Amino acid sequence: MTELHFADDLDLAQIMEFVAQIPEVEEVLTLAGDPDALVRSRVEGIEDLRRVVSSLRSGSAVASTKTLVVLERWTRRG
């Protein structure tokens, strides 16, 4: 998961257009509050992660990122 913080106000369509260009991105969640969005990406390793985060940072409106690595996942299915 990578948190995105934007320098300017962007609408949802702009965020989606930007991240849709990165094939490893699987999901984007826009948030009220801080950060502005969460991006879930699937990568093969640390070099792949570095490249994807670099691509996310290349967006002109991206002020900063923070990347979190998921170690395990648990989901309640009901």
CSV table of N, CA, C and O in Angstrom, one decimal:
chain,number,residue,atom,x,y,z
A,1,MET,N,0.9,-1.2,0.0
A,1,MET,CA,0.0,0.0,0.0
A,1,MET,C,0.9,1.2,0.0
A,1,MET,O,1.9,1.3,0.7
A,2,THR,N,0.5,2.2,-0.8
A,2,THR,CA,1.3,3.4,-0.8
A,2,THR,C,0.3,4.6,-0.6
A,2,THR,O,-0.7,4.7,-1.3
A,3,GLU,N,0.6,5.4,0.4
A,3,GLU,CA,-0.2,6.6,0.7
A,3,GLU,C,0.3,7.7,-0.3
A,3,GLU,O,1.5,7.9,-0.6
A,4,LEU,N,-0.7,8.4,-0.9
A,4,LEU,CA,-0.4,9.5,-1.8
A,4,LEU,C,-0.9,10.8,-1.1
A,4,LEU,O,-2.0,10.8,-0.6
A,5,HIS,N,-0.1,11.8,-1.1
A,5,HIS,CA,-0.4,13.1,-0.6
A,5,HIS,C,-0.3,14.1,-1.8
A,5,HIS,O,0.8,14.1,-2.4
A,6,PHE,N,-1.3,14.8,-2.1
A,6,PHE,CA,-1.3,15.7,-3.3
A,6,PHE,C,-1.0,17.1,-2.9
A,6,PHE,O,-1.5,17.6,-1.8
A,7,ALA,N,-0.3,17.8,-3.7
A,7,ALA,CA,0.0,19.3,-3.5
A,7,ALA,C,-1.2,20.1,-3.8
A,7,ALA,O,-1.4,21.1,-3.1
A,8,ASP,N,-2.0,19.7,-4.7
A,8,ASP,CA,-3.2,20.5,-5.1
A,8,ASP,C,-4.4,19.6,-5.0
A,8,ASP,O,-4.3,18.4,-4.9
A,9,ASP,N,-5.6,20.3,-5.0
A,9,ASP,CA,-6.8,19.5,-5.0
A,9,ASP,C,-7.0,18.9,-6.4
A,9,ASP,O,-7.0,19.6,-7.4
A,10,LEU,N,-7.2,17.6,-6.4
A,10,LEU,CA,-7.5,16.9,-7.6
A,10,LEU,C,-8.8,16.2,-7.5
A,10,LEU,O,-9.1,15.7,-6.4
A,11,ASP,N,-9.5,16.1,-8.6
A,11,ASP,CA,-10.7,15.3,-8.5
A,11,ASP,C,-10.4,13.8,-8.7
A,11,ASP,O,-9.4,13.4,-9.2
A,12,LEU,N,-11.4,13.0,-8.4
A,12,LEU,CA,-11.2,11.6,-8.5
A,12,LEU,C,-10.8,11.1,-9.9
A,12,LEU,O,-10.0,10.2,-10.0
A,13,ALA,N,-11.4,11.7,-10.9
A,13,ALA,CA,-11.0,11.3,-12.3
A,13,ALA,C,-9.6,11.5,-12.6
A,13,ALA,O,-8.9,10.7,-13.3
A,14,GLN,N,-9.0,12.6,-12.1
A,14,GLN,CA,-7.6,12.9,-12.3
A,14,GLN,C,-6.7,11.9,-11.6
A,14,GLN,O,-5.7,11.4,-12.2
A,15,ILE,N,-7.1,11.5,-10.4
A,15,ILE,CA,-6.3,10.5,-9.6
A,15,ILE,C,-6.3,9.2,-10.4
A,15,ILE,O,-5.3,8.6,-10.6
A,16,MET,N,-7.5,8.8,-10.8
A,16,MET,CA,-7.7,7.5,-11.5
A,16,MET,C,-6.9,7.5,-12.8
A,16,MET,O,-6.3,6.5,-13.2
A,17,GLU,N,-7.0,8.6,-13.5
A,17,GLU,CA,-6.2,8.6,-14.8
A,17,GLU,C,-4.7,8.5,-14.6
A,17,GLU,O,-4.1,7.8,-15.4
A,18,PHE,N,-4.2,9.1,-13.6
A,18,PHE,CA,-2.8,9.1,-13.3
A,18,PHE,C,-2.4,7.7,-12.9
A,18,PHE,O,-1.4,7.1,-13.5
A,19,VAL,N,-3.1,7.0,-11.9
A,19,VAL,CA,-2.6,5.7,-11.5
A,19,VAL,C,-2.9,4.6,-12.5
A,19,VAL,O,-2.3,3.5,-12.5
A,20,ALA,N,-3.9,4.8,-13.3
A,20,ALA,CA,-4.3,3.7,-14.3
A,20,ALA,C,-3.2,3.4,-15.3
A,20,ALA,O,-3.2,2.4,-15.9
A,21,GLN,N,-2.3,4.3,-15.4
A,21,GLN,CA,-1.1,4.1,-16.3
A,21,GLN,C,-0.1,3.2,-15.8
A,21,GLN,O,0.8,2.8,-16.5
A,22,ILE,N,-0.2,2.8,-14.5
A,22,ILE,CA,0.8,1.9,-13.9
A,22,ILE,C,0.2,0.5,-13.7
A,22,ILE,O,-0.8,0.3,-12.9
A,23,PRO,N,0.6,-0.4,-14.5
A,23,PRO,CA,-0.1,-1.8,-14.6
A,23,PRO,C,-0.1,-2.5,-13.2
A,23,PRO,O,-1.0,-3.3,-13.0
A,24,GLU,N,0.9,-2.3,-12.4
A,24,GLU,CA,0.9,-3.0,-11.1
A,24,GLU,C,-0.1,-2.5,-10.1
A,24,GLU,O,-0.4,-3.2,-9.1
A,25,VAL,N,-0.7,-1.3,-10.3
A,25,VAL,CA,-1.7,-0.8,-9.4
A,25,VAL,C,-3.0,-1.6,-9.6
A,25,VAL,O,-3.5,-1.8,-10.7
A,26,GLU,N,-3.5,-2.2,-8.5
A,26,GLU,CA,-4.7,-3.0,-8.5
A,26,GLU,C,-5.9,-2.3,-7.9
A,26,GLU,O,-7.0,-2.6,-8.2
A,27,GLU,N,-5.7,-1.3,-7.0
A,27,GLU,CA,-6.8,-0.6,-6.4
A,27,GLU,C,-6.4,0.7,-5.9
A,27,GLU,O,-5.3,0.9,-5.5
A,28,VAL,N,-7.3,1.7,-5.9
A,28,VAL,CA,-7.1,3.0,-5.4
A,28,VAL,C,-8.3,3.4,-4.5
A,28,VAL,O,-9.4,3.2,-4.9
A,29,LEU,N,-8.0,3.8,-3.3
A,29,LEU,CA,-9.0,4.3,-2.4
A,29,LEU,C,-8.8,5.8,-2.1
A,29,LEU,O,-7.7,6.1,-1.7
A,30,THR,N,-9.7,6.6,-2.4
A,30,THR,CA,-9.6,8.0,-2.1
A,30,THR,C,-10.2,8.2,-0.7
A,30,THR,O,-11.2,7.6,-0.3
A,31,LEU,N,-9.6,9.1,0.0
A,31,LEU,CA,-9.9,9.2,1.5
A,31,LEU,C,-10.3,10.7,1.8
A,31,LEU,O,-9.8,11.6,1.2
A,32,ALA,N,-11.1,10.8,2.8
A,32,ALA,CA,-11.3,12.1,3.5
A,32,ALA,C,-10.3,12.2,4.6
A,32,ALA,O,-10.2,11.3,5.4
A,33,GLY,N,-9.5,13.2,4.5
A,33,GLY,CA,-8.4,13.3,5.5
A,33,GLY,C,-7.1,13.1,5.0
A,33,GLY,O,-6.8,13.3,3.8
A,34,ASP,N,-6.2,12.7,5.8
A,34,ASP,CA,-4.8,12.5,5.4
A,34,ASP,C,-4.4,11.0,5.5
A,34,ASP,O,-4.6,10.4,6.5
A,35,PRO,N,-4.0,10.4,4.4
A,35,PRO,CA,-3.6,10.9,3.1
A,35,PRO,C,-4.7,11.1,2.2
A,35,PRO,O,-5.9,10.8,2.5
A,36,ASP,N,-4.4,11.6,1.0
A,36,ASP,CA,-5.5,11.8,0.0
A,36,ASP,C,-6.0,10.5,-0.7
A,36,ASP,O,-7.1,10.4,-1.0
A,37,ALA,N,-5.1,9.6,-0.8
A,37,ALA,CA,-5.4,8.3,-1.5
A,37,ALA,C,-4.5,7.2,-1.0
A,37,ALA,O,-3.4,7.4,-0.6
A,38,LEU,N,-5.0,5.9,-1.0
A,38,LEU,CA,-4.2,4.7,-0.8
A,38,LEU,C,-4.2,4.0,-2.1
A,38,LEU,O,-5.2,3.8,-2.7
A,39,VAL,N,-3.0,3.5,-2.5
A,39,VAL,CA,-2.9,2.7,-3.7
A,39,VAL,C,-2.4,1.3,-3.3
A,39,VAL,O,-1.4,1.2,-2.6
A,40,ARG,N,-3.1,0.3,-3.8
A,40,ARG,CA,-2.7,-1.1,-3.6
A,40,ARG,C,-2.1,-1.6,-4.8
A,40,ARG,O,-2.7,-1.6,-5.9
A,41,SER,N,-0.8,-2.0,-4.7
A,41,SER,CA,-0.1,-2.5,-5.9
A,41,SER,C,0.4,-3.9,-5.6
A,41,SER,O,0.7,-4.3,-4.5
A,42,ARG,N,0.5,-4.7,-6.7
A,42,ARG,CA,1.1,-6.0,-6.6
A,42,ARG,C,2.4,-6.0,-7.3
A,42,ARG,O,2.5,-5.7,-8.5
A,43,VAL,N,3.5,-6.3,-6.6
A,43,VAL,CA,4.9,-6.3,-7.2
A,43,VAL,C,5.6,-7.6,-6.9
A,43,VAL,O,5.2,-8.3,-6.0
A,44,GLU,N,6.6,-7.8,-7.7
A,44,GLU,CA,7.4,-9.1,-7.6
A,44,GLU,C,8.5,-9.0,-6.6
A,44,GLU,O,9.0,-10.1,-6.1
A,45,GLY,N,9.0,-7.9,-6.3
A,45,GLY,CA,10.1,-7.8,-5.3
A,45,GLY,C,10.4,-6.3,-5.1
A,45,GLY,O,9.8,-5.4,-5.5
A,46,ILE,N,11.5,-6.1,-4.3
A,46,ILE,CA,11.9,-4.8,-3.9
A,46,ILE,C,12.2,-3.8,-5.1
A,46,ILE,O,11.9,-2.6,-5.1
A,47,GLU,N,12.9,-4.3,-6.1
A,47,GLU,CA,13.2,-3.5,-7.2
A,47,GLU,C,11.9,-3.1,-8.0
A,47,GLU,O,11.8,-2.0,-8.5
A,48,ASP,N,11.0,-4.0,-8.1
A,48,ASP,CA,9.7,-3.7,-8.7
A,48,ASP,C,9.0,-2.7,-7.9
A,48,ASP,O,8.4,-1.7,-8.5
A,49,LEU,N,9.0,-2.8,-6.6
A,49,LEU,CA,8.3,-1.9,-5.7
A,49,LEU,C,9.0,-0.5,-5.9
A,49,LEU,O,8.3,0.5,-6.0
A,50,ARG,N,10.3,-0.4,-5.9
A,50,ARG,CA,11.0,0.8,-6.1
A,50,ARG,C,10.5,1.5,-7.4
A,50,ARG,O,10.3,2.7,-7.4
A,51,ARG,N,10.4,0.7,-8.4
A,51,ARG,CA,10.0,1.3,-9.7
A,51,ARG,C,8.6,1.8,-9.7
A,51,ARG,O,8.3,2.9,-10.2
A,52,VAL,N,7.7,1.1,-9.1
A,52,VAL,CA,6.3,1.5,-9.0
A,52,VAL,C,6.1,2.8,-8.2
A,52,VAL,O,5.4,3.7,-8.6
A,53,VAL,N,6.8,2.8,-7.0
A,53,VAL,CA,6.7,4.0,-6.2
A,53,VAL,C,7.3,5.2,-6.9
A,53,VAL,O,6.8,6.3,-6.8
A,54,SER,N,8.4,5.0,-7.6
A,54,SER,CA,9.0,6.1,-8.4
A,54,SER,C,8.0,6.6,-9.4
A,54,SER,O,7.9,7.8,-9.7
A,55,SER,N,7.3,5.6,-10.1
A,55,SER,CA,6.2,6.0,-11.0
A,55,SER,C,5.1,6.9,-10.4
A,55,SER,O,4.7,7.9,-10.9
A,56,LEU,N,4.7,6.4,-9.2
A,56,LEU,CA,3.7,7.2,-8.5
A,56,LEU,C,4.2,8.6,-8.1
A,56,LEU,O,3.4,9.5,-8.2
A,57,ARG,N,5.4,8.7,-7.7
A,57,ARG,CA,6.0,10.0,-7.3
A,57,ARG,C,6.2,10.9,-8.5
A,57,ARG,O,6.3,12.1,-8.3
A,58,SER,N,6.2,10.3,-9.7
A,58,SER,CA,6.4,11.2,-10.9
A,58,SER,C,5.2,12.0,-11.3
A,58,SER,O,5.3,12.9,-12.1
A,59,GLY,N,4.1,11.8,-10.6
A,59,GLY,CA,2.9,12.6,-10.9
A,59,GLY,C,3.2,14.0,-10.4
A,59,GLY,O,3.6,14.3,-9.3
A,60,SER,N,2.9,15.0,-11.3
A,60,SER,CA,3.2,16.4,-11.0
A,60,SER,C,2.5,16.9,-9.7
A,60,SER,O,3.0,17.8,-9.0
A,61,ALA,N,1.4,16.4,-9.4
A,61,ALA,CA,0.6,16.9,-8.2
A,61,ALA,C,0.9,16.1,-6.9
A,61,ALA,O,0.4,16.4,-5.9
A,62,VAL,N,1.8,15.0,-7.0
A,62,VAL,CA,2.1,14.2,-5.9
A,62,VAL,C,3.1,14.9,-5.0
A,62,VAL,O,4.3,15.1,-5.5
A,63,ALA,N,2.8,15.3,-3.8
A,63,ALA,CA,3.7,16.0,-2.9
A,63,ALA,C,4.6,15.0,-2.2
A,63,ALA,O,5.7,15.3,-1.9
A,64,SER,N,4.0,13.9,-1.8
A,64,SER,CA,4.8,12.9,-1.0
A,64,SER,C,4.1,11.6,-1.1
A,64,SER,O,2.9,11.5,-1.4
A,65,THR,N,4.8,10.5,-0.8
A,65,THR,CA,4.3,9.2,-0.7
A,65,THR,C,4.8,8.5,0.6
A,65,THR,O,5.8,9.0,1.2
A,66,LYS,N,4.1,7.5,1.1
A,66,LYS,CA,4.6,6.7,2.2
A,66,LYS,C,4.2,5.3,1.8
A,66,LYS,O,3.0,5.0,1.6
A,67,THR,N,5.1,4.3,1.8
A,67,THR,CA,4.8,3.0,1.4
A,67,THR,C,4.8,2.1,2.6
A,67,THR,O,5.7,2.1,3.4
A,68,LEU,N,3.8,1.2,2.6
A,68,LEU,CA,3.7,0.2,3.7
A,68,LEU,C,3.6,-1.2,3.0
A,68,LEU,O,3.0,-1.4,2.0
A,69,VAL,N,4.4,-2.1,3.5
A,69,VAL,CA,4.4,-3.5,3.0
A,69,VAL,C,3.5,-4.4,3.9
A,69,VAL,O,3.7,-4.4,5.1
A,70,VAL,N,2.6,-5.0,3.2
A,70,VAL,CA,1.7,-5.9,3.9
A,70,VAL,C,2.4,-7.3,4.1
A,70,VAL,O,2.8,-7.9,3.1
A,71,LEU,N,2.4,-7.7,5.3
A,71,LEU,CA,3.1,-9.0,5.6
A,71,LEU,C,2.1,-10.2,5.6
A,71,LEU,O,2.4,-11.3,5.1
A,72,GLU,N,0.9,-9.9,6.1
A,72,GLU,CA,-0.2,-10.9,6.1
A,72,GLU,C,-1.5,-10.2,5.9
A,72,GLU,O,-1.6,-9.0,6.1
A,73,ARG,N,-2.5,-11.0,5.5
A,73,ARG,CA,-3.8,-10.5,5.3
A,73,ARG,C,-4.9,-11.4,5.9
A,73,ARG,O,-4.8,-12.6,5.8
A,74,TRP,N,-5.8,-10.8,6.6
A,74,TRP,CA,-7.0,-11.5,7.1
A,74,TRP,C,-8.2,-10.8,6.7
A,74,TRP,O,-8.2,-9.5,6.7
A,75,THR,N,-9.2,-11.5,6.2
A,75,THR,CA,-10.4,-10.9,5.8
A,75,THR,C,-11.6,-11.6,6.4
A,75,THR,O,-11.6,-12.8,6.3
A,76,ARG,N,-12.6,-10.9,6.9
A,76,ARG,CA,-13.8,-11.5,7.4
A,76,ARG,C,-14.7,-11.7,6.2
A,76,ARG,O,-15.1,-10.7,5.5
A,77,ARG,N,-15.1,-12.8,5.9
A,77,ARG,CA,-16.1,-13.1,4.8
A,77,ARG,C,-17.4,-13.5,5.4
A,77,ARG,O,-17.4,-14.4,6.2
A,78,GLY,N,-18.4,-12.8,5.0
A,78,GLY,CA,-19.7,-13.1,5.6
A,78,GLY,C,-20.8,-13.2,4.7
A,78,GLY,O,-21.4,-13.3,3.9
